[in-house]
Short mmCIF file of C-alpha atoms in Angstrom, two decimals:
data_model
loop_
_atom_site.label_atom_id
_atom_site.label_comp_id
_atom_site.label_asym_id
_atom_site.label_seq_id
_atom_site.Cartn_x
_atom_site.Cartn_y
_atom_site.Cartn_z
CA UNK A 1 53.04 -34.04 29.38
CA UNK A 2 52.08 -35.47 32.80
CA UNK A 3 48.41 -36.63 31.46
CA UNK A 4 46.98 -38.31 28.59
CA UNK A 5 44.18 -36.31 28.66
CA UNK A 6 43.13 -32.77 29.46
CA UNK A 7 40.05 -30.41 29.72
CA UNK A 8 41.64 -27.56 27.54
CA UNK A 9 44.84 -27.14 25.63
CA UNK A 10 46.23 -23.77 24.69
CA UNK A 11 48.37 -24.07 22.25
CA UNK A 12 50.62 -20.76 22.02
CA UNK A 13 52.13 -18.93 24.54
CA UNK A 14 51.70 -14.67 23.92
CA UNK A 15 49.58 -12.83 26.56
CA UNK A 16 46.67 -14.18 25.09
CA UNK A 17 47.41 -17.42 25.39
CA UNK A 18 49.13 -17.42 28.79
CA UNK A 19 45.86 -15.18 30.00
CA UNK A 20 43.60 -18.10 28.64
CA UNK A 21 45.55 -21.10 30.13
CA UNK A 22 45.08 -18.66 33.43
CA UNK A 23 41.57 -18.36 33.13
CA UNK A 24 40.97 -22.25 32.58
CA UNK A 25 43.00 -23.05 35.47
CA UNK A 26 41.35 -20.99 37.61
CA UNK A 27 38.34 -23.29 37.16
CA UNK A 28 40.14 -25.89 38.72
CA UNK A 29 40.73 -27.39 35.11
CA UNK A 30 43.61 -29.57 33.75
CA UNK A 31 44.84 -27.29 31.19
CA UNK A 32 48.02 -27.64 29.17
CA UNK A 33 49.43 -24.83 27.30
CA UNK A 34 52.17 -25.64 24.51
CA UNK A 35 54.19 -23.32 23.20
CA UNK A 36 56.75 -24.02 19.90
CA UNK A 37 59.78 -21.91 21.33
CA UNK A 38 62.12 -23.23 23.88
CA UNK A 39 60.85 -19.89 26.02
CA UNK A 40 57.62 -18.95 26.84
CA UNK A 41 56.23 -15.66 25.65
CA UNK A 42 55.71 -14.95 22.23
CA UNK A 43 55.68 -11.02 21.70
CA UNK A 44 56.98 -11.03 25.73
CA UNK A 45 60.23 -11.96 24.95
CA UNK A 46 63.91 -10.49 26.12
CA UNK A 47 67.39 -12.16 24.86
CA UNK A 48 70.97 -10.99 24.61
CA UNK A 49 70.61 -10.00 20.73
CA UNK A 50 73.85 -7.49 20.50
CA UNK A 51 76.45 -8.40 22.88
CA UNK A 52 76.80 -9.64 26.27
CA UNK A 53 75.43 -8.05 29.33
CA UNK A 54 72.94 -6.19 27.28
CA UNK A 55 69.33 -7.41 27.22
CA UNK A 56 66.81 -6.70 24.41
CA UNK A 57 63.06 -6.90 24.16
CA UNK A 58 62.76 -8.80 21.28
CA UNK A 59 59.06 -7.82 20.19
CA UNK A 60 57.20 -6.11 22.80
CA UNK A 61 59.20 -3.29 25.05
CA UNK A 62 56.15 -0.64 26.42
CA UNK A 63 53.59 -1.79 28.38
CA UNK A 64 50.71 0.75 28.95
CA UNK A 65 48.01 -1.96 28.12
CA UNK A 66 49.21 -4.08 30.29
CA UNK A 67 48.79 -2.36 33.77
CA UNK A 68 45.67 -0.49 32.16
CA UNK A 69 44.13 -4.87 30.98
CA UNK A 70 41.19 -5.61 33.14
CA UNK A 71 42.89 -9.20 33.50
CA UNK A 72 46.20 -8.48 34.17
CA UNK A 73 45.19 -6.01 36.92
CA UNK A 74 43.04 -8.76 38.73
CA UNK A 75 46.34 -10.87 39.01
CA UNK A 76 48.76 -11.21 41.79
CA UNK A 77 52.06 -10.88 39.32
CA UNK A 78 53.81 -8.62 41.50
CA UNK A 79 53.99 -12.03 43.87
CA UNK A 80 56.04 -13.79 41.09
CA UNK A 81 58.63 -10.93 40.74
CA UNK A 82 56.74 -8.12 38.31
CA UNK A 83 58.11 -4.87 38.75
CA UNK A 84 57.08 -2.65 36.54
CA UNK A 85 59.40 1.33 35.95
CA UNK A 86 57.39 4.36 34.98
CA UNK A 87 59.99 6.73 32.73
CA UNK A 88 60.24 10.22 33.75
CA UNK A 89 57.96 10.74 30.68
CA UNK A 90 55.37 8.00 28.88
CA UNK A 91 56.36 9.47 25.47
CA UNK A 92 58.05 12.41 23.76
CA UNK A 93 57.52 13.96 20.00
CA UNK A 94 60.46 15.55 18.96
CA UNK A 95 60.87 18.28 16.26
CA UNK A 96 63.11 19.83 14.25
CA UNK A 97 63.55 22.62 15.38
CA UNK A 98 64.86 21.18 18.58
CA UNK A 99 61.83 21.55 20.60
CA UNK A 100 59.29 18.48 21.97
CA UNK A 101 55.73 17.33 22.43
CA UNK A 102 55.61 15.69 25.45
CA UNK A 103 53.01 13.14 26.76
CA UNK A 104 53.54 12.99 30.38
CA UNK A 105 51.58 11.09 33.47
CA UNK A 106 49.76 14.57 34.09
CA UNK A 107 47.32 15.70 31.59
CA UNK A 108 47.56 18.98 33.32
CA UNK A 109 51.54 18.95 32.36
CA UNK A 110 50.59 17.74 28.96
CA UNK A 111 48.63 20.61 28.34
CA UNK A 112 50.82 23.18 29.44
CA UNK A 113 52.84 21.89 27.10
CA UNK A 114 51.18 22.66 24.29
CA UNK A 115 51.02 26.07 24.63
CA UNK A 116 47.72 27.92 23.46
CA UNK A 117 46.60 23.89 22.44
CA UNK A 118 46.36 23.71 26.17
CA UNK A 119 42.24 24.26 26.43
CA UNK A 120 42.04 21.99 23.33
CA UNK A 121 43.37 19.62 24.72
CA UNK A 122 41.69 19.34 28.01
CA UNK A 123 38.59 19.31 26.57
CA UNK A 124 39.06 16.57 24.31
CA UNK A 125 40.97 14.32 26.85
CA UNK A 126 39.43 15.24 29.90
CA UNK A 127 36.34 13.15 29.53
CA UNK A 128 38.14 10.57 28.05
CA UNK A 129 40.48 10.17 31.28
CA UNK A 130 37.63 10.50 33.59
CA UNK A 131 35.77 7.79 31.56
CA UNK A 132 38.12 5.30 30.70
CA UNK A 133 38.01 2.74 33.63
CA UNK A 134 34.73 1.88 33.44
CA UNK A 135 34.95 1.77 29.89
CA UNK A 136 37.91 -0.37 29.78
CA UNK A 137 35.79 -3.78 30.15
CA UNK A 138 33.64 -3.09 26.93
CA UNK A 139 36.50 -1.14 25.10
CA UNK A 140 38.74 -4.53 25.47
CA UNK A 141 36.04 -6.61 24.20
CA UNK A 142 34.18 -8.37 21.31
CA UNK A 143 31.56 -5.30 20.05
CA UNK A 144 29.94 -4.55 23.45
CA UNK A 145 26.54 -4.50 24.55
CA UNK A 146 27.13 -0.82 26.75
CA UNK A 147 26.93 -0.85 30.65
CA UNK A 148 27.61 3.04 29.93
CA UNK A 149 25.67 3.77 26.62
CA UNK A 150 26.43 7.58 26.77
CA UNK A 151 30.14 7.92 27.97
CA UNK A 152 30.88 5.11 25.36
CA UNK A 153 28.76 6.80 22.89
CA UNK A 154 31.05 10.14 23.29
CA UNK A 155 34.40 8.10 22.98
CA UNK A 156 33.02 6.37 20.17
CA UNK A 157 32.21 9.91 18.43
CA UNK A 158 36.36 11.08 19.11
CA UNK A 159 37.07 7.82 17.98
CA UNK A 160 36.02 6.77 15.02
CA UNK A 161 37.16 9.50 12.81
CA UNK A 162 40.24 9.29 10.63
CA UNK A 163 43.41 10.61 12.81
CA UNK A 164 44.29 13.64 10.39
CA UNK A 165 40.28 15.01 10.74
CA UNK A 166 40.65 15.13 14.24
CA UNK A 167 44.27 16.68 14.27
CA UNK A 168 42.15 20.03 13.32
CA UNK A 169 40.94 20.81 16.70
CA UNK A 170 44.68 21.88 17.27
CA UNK A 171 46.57 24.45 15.93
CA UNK A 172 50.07 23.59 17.21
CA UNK A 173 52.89 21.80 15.41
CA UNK A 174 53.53 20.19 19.02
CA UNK A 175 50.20 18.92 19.33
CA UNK A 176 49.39 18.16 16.04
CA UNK A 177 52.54 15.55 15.79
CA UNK A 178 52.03 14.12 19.50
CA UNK A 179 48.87 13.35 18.28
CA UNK A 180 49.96 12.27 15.07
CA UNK A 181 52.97 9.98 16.86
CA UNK A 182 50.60 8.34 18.87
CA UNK A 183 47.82 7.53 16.32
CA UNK A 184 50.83 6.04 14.24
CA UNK A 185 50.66 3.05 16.62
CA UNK A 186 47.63 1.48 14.09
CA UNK A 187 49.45 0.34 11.99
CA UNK A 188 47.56 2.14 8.49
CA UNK A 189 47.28 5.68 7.16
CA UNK A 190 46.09 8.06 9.62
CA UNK A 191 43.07 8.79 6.44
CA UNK A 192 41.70 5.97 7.85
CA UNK A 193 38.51 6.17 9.61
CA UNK A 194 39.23 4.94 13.55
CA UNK A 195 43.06 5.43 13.46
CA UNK A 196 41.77 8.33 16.30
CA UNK A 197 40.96 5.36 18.50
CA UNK A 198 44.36 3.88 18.73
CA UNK A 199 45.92 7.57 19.30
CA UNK A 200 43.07 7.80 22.10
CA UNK A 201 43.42 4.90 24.12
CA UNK A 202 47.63 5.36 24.02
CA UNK A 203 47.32 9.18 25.60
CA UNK A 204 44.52 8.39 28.31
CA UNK A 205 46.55 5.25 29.25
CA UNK A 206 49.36 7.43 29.70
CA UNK A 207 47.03 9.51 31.80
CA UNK A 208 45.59 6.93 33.52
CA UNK A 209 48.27 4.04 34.19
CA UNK A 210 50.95 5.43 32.30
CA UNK A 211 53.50 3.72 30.06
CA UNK A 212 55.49 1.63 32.29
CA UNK A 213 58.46 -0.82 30.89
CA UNK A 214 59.28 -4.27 33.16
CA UNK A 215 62.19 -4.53 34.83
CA UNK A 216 64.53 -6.95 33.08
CA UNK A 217 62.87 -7.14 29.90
CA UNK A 218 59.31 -7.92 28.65
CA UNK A 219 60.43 -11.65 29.55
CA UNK A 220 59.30 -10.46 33.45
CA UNK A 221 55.79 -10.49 32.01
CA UNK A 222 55.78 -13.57 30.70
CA UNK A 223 57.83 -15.35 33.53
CA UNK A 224 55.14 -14.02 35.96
CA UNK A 225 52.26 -15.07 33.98
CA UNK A 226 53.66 -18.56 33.75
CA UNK A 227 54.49 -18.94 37.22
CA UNK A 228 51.13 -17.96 38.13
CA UNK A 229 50.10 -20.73 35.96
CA UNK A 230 52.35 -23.10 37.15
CA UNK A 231 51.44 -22.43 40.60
CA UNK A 232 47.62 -23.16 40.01
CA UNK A 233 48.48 -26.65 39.19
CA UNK A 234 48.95 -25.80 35.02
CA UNK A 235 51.51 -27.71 32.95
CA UNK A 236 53.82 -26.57 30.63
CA UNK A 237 54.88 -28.21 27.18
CA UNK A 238 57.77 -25.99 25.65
CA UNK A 239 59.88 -26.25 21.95
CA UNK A 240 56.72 -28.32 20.44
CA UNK A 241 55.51 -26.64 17.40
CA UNK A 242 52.05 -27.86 16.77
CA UNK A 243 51.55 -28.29 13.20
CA UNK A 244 48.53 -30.33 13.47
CA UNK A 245 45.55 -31.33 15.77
CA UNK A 246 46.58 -34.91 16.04
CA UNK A 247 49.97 -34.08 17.79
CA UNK A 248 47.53 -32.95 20.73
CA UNK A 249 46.48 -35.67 23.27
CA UNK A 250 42.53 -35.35 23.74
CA UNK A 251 40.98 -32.85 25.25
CA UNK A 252 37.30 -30.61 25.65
CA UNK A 253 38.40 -27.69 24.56
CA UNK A 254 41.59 -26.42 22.24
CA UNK A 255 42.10 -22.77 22.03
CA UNK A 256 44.75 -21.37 19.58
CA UNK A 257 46.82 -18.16 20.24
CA UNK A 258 47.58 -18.17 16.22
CA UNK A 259 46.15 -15.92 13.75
CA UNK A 260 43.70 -17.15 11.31
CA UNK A 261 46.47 -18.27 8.44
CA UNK A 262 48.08 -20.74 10.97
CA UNK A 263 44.59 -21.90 12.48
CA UNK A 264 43.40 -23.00 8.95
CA UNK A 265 46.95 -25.28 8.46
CA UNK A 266 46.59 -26.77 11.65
CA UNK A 267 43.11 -27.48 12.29
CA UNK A 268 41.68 -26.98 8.54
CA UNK A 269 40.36 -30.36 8.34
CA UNK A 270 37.90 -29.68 11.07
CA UNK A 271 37.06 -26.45 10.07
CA UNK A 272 34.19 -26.22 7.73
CA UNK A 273 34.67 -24.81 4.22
CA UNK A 274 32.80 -22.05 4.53
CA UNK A 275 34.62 -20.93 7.93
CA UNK A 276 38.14 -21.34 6.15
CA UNK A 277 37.18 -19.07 3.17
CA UNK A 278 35.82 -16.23 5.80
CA UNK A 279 38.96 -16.81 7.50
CA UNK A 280 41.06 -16.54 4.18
CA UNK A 281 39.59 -13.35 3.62
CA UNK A 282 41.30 -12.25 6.79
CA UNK A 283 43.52 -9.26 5.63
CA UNK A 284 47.10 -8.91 7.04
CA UNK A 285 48.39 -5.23 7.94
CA UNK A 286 52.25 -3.52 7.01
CA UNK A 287 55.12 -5.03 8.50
CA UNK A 288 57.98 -3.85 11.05
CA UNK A 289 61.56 -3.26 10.39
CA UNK A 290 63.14 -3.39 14.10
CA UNK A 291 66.65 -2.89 15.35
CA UNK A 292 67.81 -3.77 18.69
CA UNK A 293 71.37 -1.37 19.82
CA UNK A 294 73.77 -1.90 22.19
CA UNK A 295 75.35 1.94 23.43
CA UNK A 296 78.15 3.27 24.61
CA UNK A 297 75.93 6.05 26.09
CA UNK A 298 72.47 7.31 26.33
CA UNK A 299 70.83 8.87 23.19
CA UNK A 300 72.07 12.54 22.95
CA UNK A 301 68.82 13.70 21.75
CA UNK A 302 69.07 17.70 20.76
CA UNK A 303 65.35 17.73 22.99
CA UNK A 304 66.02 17.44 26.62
CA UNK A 305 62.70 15.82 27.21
CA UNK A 306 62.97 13.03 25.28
CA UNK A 307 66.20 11.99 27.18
CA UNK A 308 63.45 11.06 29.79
CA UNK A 309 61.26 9.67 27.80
CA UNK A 310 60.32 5.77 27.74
CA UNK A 311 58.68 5.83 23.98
CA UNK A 312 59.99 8.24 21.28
CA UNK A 313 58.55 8.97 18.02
CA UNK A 314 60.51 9.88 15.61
CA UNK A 315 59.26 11.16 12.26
CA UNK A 316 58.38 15.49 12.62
CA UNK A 317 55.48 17.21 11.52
CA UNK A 318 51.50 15.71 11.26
CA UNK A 319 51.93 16.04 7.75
CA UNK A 320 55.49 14.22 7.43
CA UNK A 321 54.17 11.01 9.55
CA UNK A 322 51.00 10.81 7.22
CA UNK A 323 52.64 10.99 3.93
CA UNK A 324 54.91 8.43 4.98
CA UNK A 325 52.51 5.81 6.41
CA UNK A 326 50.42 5.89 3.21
CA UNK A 327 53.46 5.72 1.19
CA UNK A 328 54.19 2.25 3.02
CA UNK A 329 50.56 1.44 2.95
CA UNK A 330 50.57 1.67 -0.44
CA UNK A 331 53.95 -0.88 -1.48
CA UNK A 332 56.74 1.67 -1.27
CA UNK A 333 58.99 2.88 0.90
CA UNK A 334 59.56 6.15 2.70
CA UNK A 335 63.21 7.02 3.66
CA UNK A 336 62.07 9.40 6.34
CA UNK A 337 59.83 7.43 8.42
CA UNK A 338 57.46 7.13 11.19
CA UNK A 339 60.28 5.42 13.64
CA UNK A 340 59.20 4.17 16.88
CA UNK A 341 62.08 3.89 19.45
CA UNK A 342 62.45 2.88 23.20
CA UNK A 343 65.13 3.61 25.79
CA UNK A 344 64.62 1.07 28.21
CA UNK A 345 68.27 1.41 30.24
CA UNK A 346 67.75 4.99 30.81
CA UNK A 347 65.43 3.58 33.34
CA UNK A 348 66.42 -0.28 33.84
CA UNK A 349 70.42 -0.56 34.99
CA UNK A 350 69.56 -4.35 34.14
CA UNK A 351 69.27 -4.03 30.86
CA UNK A 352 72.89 -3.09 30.18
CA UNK A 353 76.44 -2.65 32.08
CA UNK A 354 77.31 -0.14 33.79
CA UNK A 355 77.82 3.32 31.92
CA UNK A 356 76.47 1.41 29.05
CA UNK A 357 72.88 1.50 27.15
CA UNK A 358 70.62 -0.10 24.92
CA UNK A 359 68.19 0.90 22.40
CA UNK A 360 65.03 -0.72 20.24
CA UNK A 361 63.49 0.84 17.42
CA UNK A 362 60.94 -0.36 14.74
CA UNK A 363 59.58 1.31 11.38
CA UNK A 364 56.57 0.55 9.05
CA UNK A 365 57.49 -1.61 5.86
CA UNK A 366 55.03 -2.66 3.25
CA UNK A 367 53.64 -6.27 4.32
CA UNK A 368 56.90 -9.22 3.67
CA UNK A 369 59.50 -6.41 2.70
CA UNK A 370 62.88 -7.52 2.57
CA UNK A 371 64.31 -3.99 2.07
CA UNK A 372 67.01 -3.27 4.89
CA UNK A 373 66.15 -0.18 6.62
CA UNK A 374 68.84 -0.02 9.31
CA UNK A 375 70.69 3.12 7.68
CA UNK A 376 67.29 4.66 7.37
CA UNK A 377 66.44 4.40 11.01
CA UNK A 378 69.55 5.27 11.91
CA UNK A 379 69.16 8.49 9.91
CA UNK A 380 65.82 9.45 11.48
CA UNK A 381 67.50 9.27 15.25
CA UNK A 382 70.67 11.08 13.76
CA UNK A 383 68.48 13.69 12.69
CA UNK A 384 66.87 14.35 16.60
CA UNK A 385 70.17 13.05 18.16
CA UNK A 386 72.78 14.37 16.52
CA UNK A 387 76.32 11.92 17.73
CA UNK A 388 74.09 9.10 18.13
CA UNK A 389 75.60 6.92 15.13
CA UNK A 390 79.25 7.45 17.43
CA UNK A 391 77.17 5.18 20.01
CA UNK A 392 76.53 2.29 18.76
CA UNK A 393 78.98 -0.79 19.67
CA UNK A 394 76.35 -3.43 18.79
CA UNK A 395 73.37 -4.01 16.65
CA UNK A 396 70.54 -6.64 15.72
CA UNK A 397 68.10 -6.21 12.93
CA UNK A 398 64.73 -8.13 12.11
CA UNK A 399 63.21 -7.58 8.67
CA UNK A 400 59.58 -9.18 8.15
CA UNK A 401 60.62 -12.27 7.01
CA UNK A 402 63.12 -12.75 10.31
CA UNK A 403 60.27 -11.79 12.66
CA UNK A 404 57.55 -13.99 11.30
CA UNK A 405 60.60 -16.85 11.45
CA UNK A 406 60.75 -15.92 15.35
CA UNK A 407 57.05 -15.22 16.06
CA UNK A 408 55.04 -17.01 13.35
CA UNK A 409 51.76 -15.21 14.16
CA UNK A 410 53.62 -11.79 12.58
CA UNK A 411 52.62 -12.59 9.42
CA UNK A 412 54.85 -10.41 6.94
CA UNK A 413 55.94 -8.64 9.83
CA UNK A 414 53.00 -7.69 10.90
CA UNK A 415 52.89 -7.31 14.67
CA UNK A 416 48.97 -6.75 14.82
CA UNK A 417 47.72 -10.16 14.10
CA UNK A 418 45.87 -8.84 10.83
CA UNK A 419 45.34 -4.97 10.37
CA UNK A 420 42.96 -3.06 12.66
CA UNK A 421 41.10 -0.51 10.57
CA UNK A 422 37.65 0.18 10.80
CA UNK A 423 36.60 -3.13 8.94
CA UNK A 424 38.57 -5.49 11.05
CA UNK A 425 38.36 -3.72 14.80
CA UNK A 426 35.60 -5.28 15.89
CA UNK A 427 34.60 -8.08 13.05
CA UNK A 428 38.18 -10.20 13.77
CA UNK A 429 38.47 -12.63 12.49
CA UNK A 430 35.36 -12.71 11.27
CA UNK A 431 31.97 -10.90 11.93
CA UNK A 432 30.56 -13.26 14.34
CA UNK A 433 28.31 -12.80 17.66
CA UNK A 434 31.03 -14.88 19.19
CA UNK A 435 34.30 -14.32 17.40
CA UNK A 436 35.92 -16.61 19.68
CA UNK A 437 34.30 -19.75 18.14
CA UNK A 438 35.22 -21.43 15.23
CA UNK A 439 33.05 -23.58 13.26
CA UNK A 440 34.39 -27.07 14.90
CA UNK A 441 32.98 -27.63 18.80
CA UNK A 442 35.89 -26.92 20.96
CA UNK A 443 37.79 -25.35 19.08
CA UNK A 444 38.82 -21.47 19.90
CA UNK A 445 41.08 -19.20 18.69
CA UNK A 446 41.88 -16.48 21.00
CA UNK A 447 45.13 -14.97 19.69
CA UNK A 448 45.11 -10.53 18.52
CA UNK A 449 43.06 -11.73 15.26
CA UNK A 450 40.31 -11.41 17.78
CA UNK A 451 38.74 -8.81 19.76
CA UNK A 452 40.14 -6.15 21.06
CA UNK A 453 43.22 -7.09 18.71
CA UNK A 454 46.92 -6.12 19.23
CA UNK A 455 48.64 -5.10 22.70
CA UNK A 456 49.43 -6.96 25.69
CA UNK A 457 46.57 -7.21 27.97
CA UNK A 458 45.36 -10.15 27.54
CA UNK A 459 42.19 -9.31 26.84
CA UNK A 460 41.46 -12.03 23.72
CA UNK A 461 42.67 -14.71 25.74
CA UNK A 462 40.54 -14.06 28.81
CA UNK A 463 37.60 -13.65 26.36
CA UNK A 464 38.59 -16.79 24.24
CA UNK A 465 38.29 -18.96 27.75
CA UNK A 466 35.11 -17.40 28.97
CA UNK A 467 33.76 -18.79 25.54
CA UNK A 468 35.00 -21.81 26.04
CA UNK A 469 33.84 -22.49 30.00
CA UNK A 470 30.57 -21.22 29.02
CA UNK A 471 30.13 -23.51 25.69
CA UNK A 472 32.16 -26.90 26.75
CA UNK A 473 32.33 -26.26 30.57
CA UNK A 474 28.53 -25.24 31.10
CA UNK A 475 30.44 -22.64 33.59
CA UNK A 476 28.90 -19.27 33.66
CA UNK A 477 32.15 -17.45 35.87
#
C-alpha cells in the first residue's frame, strides 16, 4: 500500500470487483483493490493444472457475457493485449444417435438446423435478437425502471416461464435439447419458473456477440482489466486475505466482491442485526464437479459439428437433462449428467503444445458434495466421443469443497454466488431498492449475490460503484 488512506477499497478481485475498482478510478479517485490470491482474477483465472505447456481455465472458460457487458464493451482492453477467438460454432448439442443441435453465430443457420423447428424458432428468437442491445442496460441491472416498457415486456413474457413449458413450442429432439442445454446454465431444475431466461440470454448472445474464448486463458481478461486499472493511477494489494474490516486502512467507501456469507464474517460487526439475518437467509445454489484434461488429440466426437464447437453440452434428450438436474437439486446424484465441456485448443494453439489439446468440463453436484464424479464425466464424453478416454495424458479435478478452497465466494461449489431462480434474480441479496447498500454507510457489496448475478460482465461491480459515487461521492456520472 502506497497510502494510508483511500477514497474506496475493493476488496476482491473477480470481474465485479476489478469493474468497480475501474469505475472508481475513473473518477479520479484513490482506490485500492485487494485481492487474497497471489493472482488477480477470481473466476478469470488460467494455470498449468495437468502438465506442462498446457494451460487451463481454472473457473471461467466462455465468455459470451463478456463482449455482450455494457461495461466491458465501453473499455479499451484490446489496448492491454485482449484478444478474444470466436469457435467455428458458439455451442453444439449432441445426440445419440450421432446427430447435433447446433447454436451457431447465424440465427438463420441455427434454424436451418432444426429442420421443420426452423419457423419456431425464428419467431421466438427473432425479436429477441433484434431487441437485445437496447435491452442489455436494464437486463444487466438491479429490477429496472424500463427505457423500453414493451420490448422488455415481451422478453419478460418468453422469459419467465419454467424452461420445460417453453420447450413445447418445438417439436424436434434437436431443438428441444439445444434449448434444454442452454437453459441448463441456471444452475436449478428447468421446472423452475425463469430458467427460460438464462437459456434466452445464452442463444441471443450467441446471435448477437457470440461465444468467444480469450486467447491464453481467461487470465487475458483479468490481466487487461488490471492493467487498465493500473494505468489510471489504481493500486494493487495481492495475497492479503481480508478477514476483517480493521486490516483495511481508512477509507469513504469499501465495496466487497464476496457473497453475503463472507460479508457477514468480515464486516458483521457493522452490519446491523436485522441486515445479517436477511442476509443469512441468502440461499446458496448446487455445486460443480470440474475436470481440467490434458490430450493427446482433439475430442473425436461421433458429431462432426461439435468438433467445432467452443461449448458442448453433453447430457441427450430434453427429458434426460431435466430428470437429472432435479435429481441433483434434490440431494442425489445422477450418473448420466448434464456435463458442460469446453475445447479451448481447438481454437487457441496457446493453450497446449503442438499436436496436443486440452479440455475443461464441469457437472451439477448437490450443494458441498464430496462424491468424485471424474469416471462419470468421463462416461458422458465417452458416450458422444467414442476413443476419447485413449486421450487423456493428464487430468485435474475440483470437487466443491476444492473450489470454494480456491475461490471462497463458490460456496459449496456453487459458481453462481447464491442460486438464481425466480426468488433470488432480482431480490439478491436481499429485496432492496438499492441492493448494492448494506446497512453500514460505505459499505457495498457488489460481488454475483447482486444484480444481474452470475457471468462475467461486470455488470454488479459497475452498479456497486455507481452506488457508491452517488451516496459517499455526491457524484451523479
Amino acid at each position: 500500500m502506497q497510502k494510508t488512506e483511500y477514497d474506496a477499497i475493493v476488496v476482491g478481485s473477480g470481474p465485479n470487483g476489478l469493474a468497480a475498482a475501474i469505475t472508481l478510478q475513473q473518477q479520479g479517485l484513490s482506490v485500492l483493490l485487494v485481492e487474497g490470491k497471489k493472482e488477480i482474477g477470481g473466476g478469470m483465472r488460467t494455470k498449468a493444472l495437468t502438465l506442462p505447456g498446457f494451460l487451463h481455465d481454472v473457473c471461467s472458460a466462455v465468455h459470451p457475457m463478456a463482449v455482450l457487458s455494457p461495461f466491458f464493451k465501453n473499455l479499451p482492453l484490446e489496448k492491454y493485449g485482449l484478444e478474444m477467438i470466436q469457435p467455428t460454432f458458439a455451442a453444439a448439442h449432441p445426440f445419440d444417435n450421432g446427430t447435433a443441435g447446433v447454436l451457431d453465430r447465424s440465427i438463420e443457420k441455427t434454424a436451418e438446423g432444426l429442420g421443420k423447428d426452423r419457423e419456431a424458432y425464428l419467431r421466438f428468437m427473432s425479436p429477441i435478437v433484434r431487441d437485445l442491445p437496447k435491452l442489455l442496460p436494464d437486463l444487466l441491472g438491479p429490477f429496472p425502471l424500463p427505457k423500453y416498457p414493451l420490448a422488455l415486456a415481451e422478453f419478460g413474457l418468453k422469459a419467465l416461464p419454467p424452461a420445460t413449458w417453453l420447450a413445447n413450442r418445438f417439436q424436434t429432439t434437436a431443438a428441444r435439447g439445444l434449448w434444454a442445454g442452454m437453459a441448463a446454465h441456471a444452475i436449478q431444475p428447468l421446472e423452475n419458473l425463469a430458467t427460460s431466461a438464462i437459456g434466452i440470454m445464452l442463444m441471443a448472445a450467441a446471435h448477437t456477440a457470440g461465444w468467444p474464448i480469450p486467447k491464453g486463458g481467461s487470465q487475458s481478461i483479468a490481466d487487461a482489466l488490471t492493467a487498465l486499472f493500473l494505468s489510471l493511477s489504481g493500486e494493487v494489494l495481492t495475497d492479503f486475505p481480508v478477514r476483517s474490516l480493521s486490516q483495511l486502512p481508512p477509507a469513504k467507501a469499501v465495496l466487497f466482491d464476496v457473497t453475503p456469507k463472507q460479508l457477514v464474517a468480515i464486516a458483521g460487526d457493522k452490519l446491523s442485526s436485522s441486515y445479517i439475518s436477511r442476509l443469512q437467509k441468502y440461499r446458496y445454489g448446487m455445486g460443480v464437479f470440474k475436470i481440467d484434461w490434458a490430450l493427446s488429440g482433439p475430442i473425436p466426437f461421433k458429431a462432426e459439428a461439435c468438433r467445432g464447437a467452443g461449448t458442448v453440452h453433453l447430457g441427450n434428450t430434453l427429458e434426460d437433462i431435466a430428470a437429472a438436474e432435479k435429481m441433483t437439486s434434490l440431494g442425489s446424484q445422477s450418473h448420466k449428467p448434464y456435463v458442460l465441456l469446453s475445447q479451448p485448443s481447438v481454437f487457441d494453439s496457446t493453450r497446449a503444445p503442438e499436436g496436443k489439446h486440452t479440455g475443461w468440463a464441469y457437472c451439477h453436484v448437490p450443494n458441498g458434495s464430496k462424491e468424485d464424479m471424474t469416471q462419470v464425466i468421463e462416461n458422458q464424453v465417452e458416450r458422444f466421443a467414442p476413443g476419447f478416454k485413449d486421450l487423456i495424458i493428464g487430468r485435474s479435478t475440483m470437487n466443491t469443497t476444492q473450489i470454494e478452497d480456491y475461490n471462497p465466494n463458490y460456496i459449496g461449489g456453487d459458481i453462481n454466488g447464491g442460486i438464481q431462480d425466480i426468488f433470488q434474480l432480482y431480490t439478491r441479496p436481499i429485496l432492496s431498492a438499492s441492493p448494492y447498500r448494506t446497512s453500514a454507510k460505505g459499505i457495498y457489496i457488489c460481488s454475483s449475490s447482486t444484480p444481474p448475478g452470475g457471468g462475467v460482465h461486470g455488470m454488479c461491480g459497475y452498479h456497486a460503484a455507481k452506488q457508491a459515487l452517488k451516496d459517499v461521492f455526491k457524484s451523479r456520472s
